[in-house]
């Protein structure tokens, strides 16, 4: 099952805990462990906001 199919299944079957855990395991397995410091200024907060929005747009077009 592809990630998209698994996500669709979990959305359609919110009470299926085993599917939810499989979904979380699949998506966290490839996640980076990189961490970042908290933004300290309004400019840094704006930069983080911009980066998050760019990533969301990138994911939506995949």
Coordinates of N, CA and C in Angstrom, one line a residue:
X1 N 0.9 -1.2 0.0 CA 0.0 0.0 0.0 C 0.9 1.2 0.0
X2 N 0.6 2.2 -0.9 CA 1.4 3.4 -0.9 C 1.1 4.3 0.3
X3 N 1.9 5.3 0.5 CA 1.7 6.2 1.6 C 0.3 6.9 1.4
X4 N 0.0 7.3 0.2 CA -1.2 8.0 -0.1 C -2.4 7.1 0.2
X5 N -2.3 5.8 -0.2 CA -3.4 4.9 0.0 C -3.6 4.6 1.5
X6 N -2.5 4.5 2.2 CA -2.5 4.3 3.7 C -3.2 5.5 4.4
X7 N -2.8 6.7 4.0 CA -3.3 7.9 4.5 C -4.8 8.0 4.3
X8 N -5.2 7.7 3.1 CA -6.7 7.7 2.7 C -7.4 6.6 3.6
X9 N -6.8 5.5 3.8 CA -7.5 4.5 4.6 C -7.7 4.9 6.0
X10 N -6.6 5.5 6.6 CA -6.7 6.0 8.0 C -7.7 7.1 8.1
X11 N -7.8 8.0 7.1 CA -8.8 9.1 7.2 C -10.2 8.5 7.1
X12 N -10.4 7.4 6.3 CA -11.7 6.8 6.1 C -12.1 5.9 7.3
X13 N -11.1 5.4 8.0 CA -11.3 4.5 9.1 C -10.6 5.0 10.4
X14 N -11.1 6.1 11.0 CA -10.4 6.8 12.1 C -10.3 5.9 13.4
X15 N -11.1 4.9 13.5 CA -11.1 4.0 14.7 C -10.2 2.8 14.5
X16 N -9.5 2.6 13.4 CA -8.6 1.5 13.2 C -7.2 1.9 13.7
X17 N -7.0 1.6 15.0 CA -5.7 2.0 15.6 C -4.5 1.3 15.0
X18 N -4.6 0.1 14.6 CA -3.5 -0.6 14.0 C -3.1 0.1 12.7
X19 N -4.0 0.6 11.9 CA -3.7 1.3 10.7 C -3.1 2.6 11.0
X20 N -3.6 3.3 12.0 CA -3.0 4.6 12.4 C -1.5 4.4 12.9
X21 N -1.3 3.4 13.6 CA 0.1 3.1 14.1 C 1.0 2.8 12.9
X22 N 0.5 2.0 11.9 CA 1.3 1.7 10.7 C 1.6 3.0 10.0
X23 N 0.6 3.9 9.9 CA 0.7 5.2 9.2 C 1.8 6.0 9.9
X24 N 1.8 6.1 11.2 CA 2.8 6.9 11.9 C 4.1 6.2 11.8
X25 N 4.2 4.9 11.9 CA 5.5 4.2 11.8 C 6.1 4.5 10.4
X26 N 5.3 4.4 9.4 CA 5.8 4.6 8.0 C 6.3 6.0 7.8
X27 N 5.6 7.0 8.3 CA 6.0 8.4 8.0 C 7.1 8.8 9.0
X28 N 7.3 8.3 10.1 CA 8.4 8.7 11.0 C 9.6 7.9 10.7
X29 N 9.6 6.8 10.1 CA 10.7 6.0 9.8 C 11.7 6.8 8.9
X30 N 11.3 7.6 8.0 CA 12.1 8.3 7.2 C 12.4 9.8 7.6
X31 N 11.8 10.1 8.8 CA 12.0 11.5 9.2 C 13.4 11.8 9.7
X32 N 13.8 13.0 9.5 CA 15.1 13.4 10.0 C 15.1 13.7 11.5
X33 N 16.2 13.5 12.1 CA 16.3 13.8 13.5 C 16.9 15.2 13.8
X34 N 17.0 15.9 12.7 CA 17.6 17.3 12.8 C 16.7 18.2 13.6
X35 N 17.3 19.0 14.5 CA 16.5 19.9 15.3 C 17.0 21.3 15.0
X36 N 16.2 22.3 15.3 CA 16.5 23.7 15.1 C 16.3 24.5 16.4
X37 N 17.0 25.6 16.5 CA 16.8 26.5 17.7 C 15.5 27.2 17.4
X38 N 14.9 27.7 18.5 CA 13.6 28.5 18.5 C 14.0 29.8 17.8
X39 N 13.1 30.3 17.0 CA 13.3 31.7 16.4 C 13.3 32.7 17.6
X40 N 14.3 33.6 17.5 CA 14.5 34.6 18.6 C 14.0 36.0 18.2
X41 N 13.6 36.3 17.0 CA 13.2 37.6 16.6 C 12.0 37.5 15.6
X42 N 11.3 38.6 15.5 CA 10.2 38.6 14.5 C 10.7 38.2 13.1
X43 N 11.9 38.7 12.7 CA 12.4 38.3 11.4 C 12.6 36.8 11.3
X44 N 13.1 36.2 12.3 CA 13.3 34.7 12.3 C 12.0 34.0 12.2
X45 N 11.0 34.5 13.0 CA 9.7 33.9 13.0 C 9.1 34.0 11.6
X46 N 9.2 35.1 10.9 CA 8.7 35.3 9.6 C 9.4 34.3 8.6
X47 N 10.7 34.2 8.8 CA 11.5 33.3 7.9 C 11.0 31.8 8.1
X48 N 10.8 31.4 9.3 CA 10.3 30.0 9.6 C 8.9 29.9 9.0
X49 N 8.1 30.9 9.1 CA 6.7 30.8 8.6 C 6.8 30.6 7.0
X50 N 7.7 31.4 6.4 CA 7.9 31.3 5.0 C 8.3 29.9 4.5
X51 N 9.3 29.4 5.3 CA 9.8 28.0 5.0 C 8.8 26.9 5.1
X52 N 8.0 27.1 6.2 CA 6.9 26.1 6.4 C 5.9 26.1 5.2
X53 N 5.5 27.4 4.9 CA 4.5 27.5 3.8 C 5.1 27.0 2.4
X54 N 6.4 27.2 2.2 CA 7.0 26.6 1.0 C 7.0 25.1 1.0
X55 N 7.3 24.5 2.2 CA 7.3 23.1 2.3 C 5.9 22.5 2.0
X56 N 4.9 23.2 2.6 CA 3.5 22.7 2.4 C 3.1 22.8 0.9
X57 N 3.5 23.8 0.3 CA 3.2 23.9 -1.2 C 3.9 22.9 -2.0
X58 N 5.1 22.5 -1.6 CA 5.9 21.5 -2.2 C 5.2 20.2 -2.1
X59 N 4.8 19.9 -0.9 CA 4.1 18.6 -0.6 C 2.8 18.5 -1.4
X60 N 2.1 19.6 -1.4 CA 0.8 19.5 -2.1 C 0.9 19.3 -3.6
X61 N 2.1 19.7 -4.2 CA 2.2 19.5 -5.6 C 2.9 18.2 -6.0
X62 N 3.3 17.4 -5.0 CA 3.9 16.1 -5.3 C 2.8 15.1 -5.7

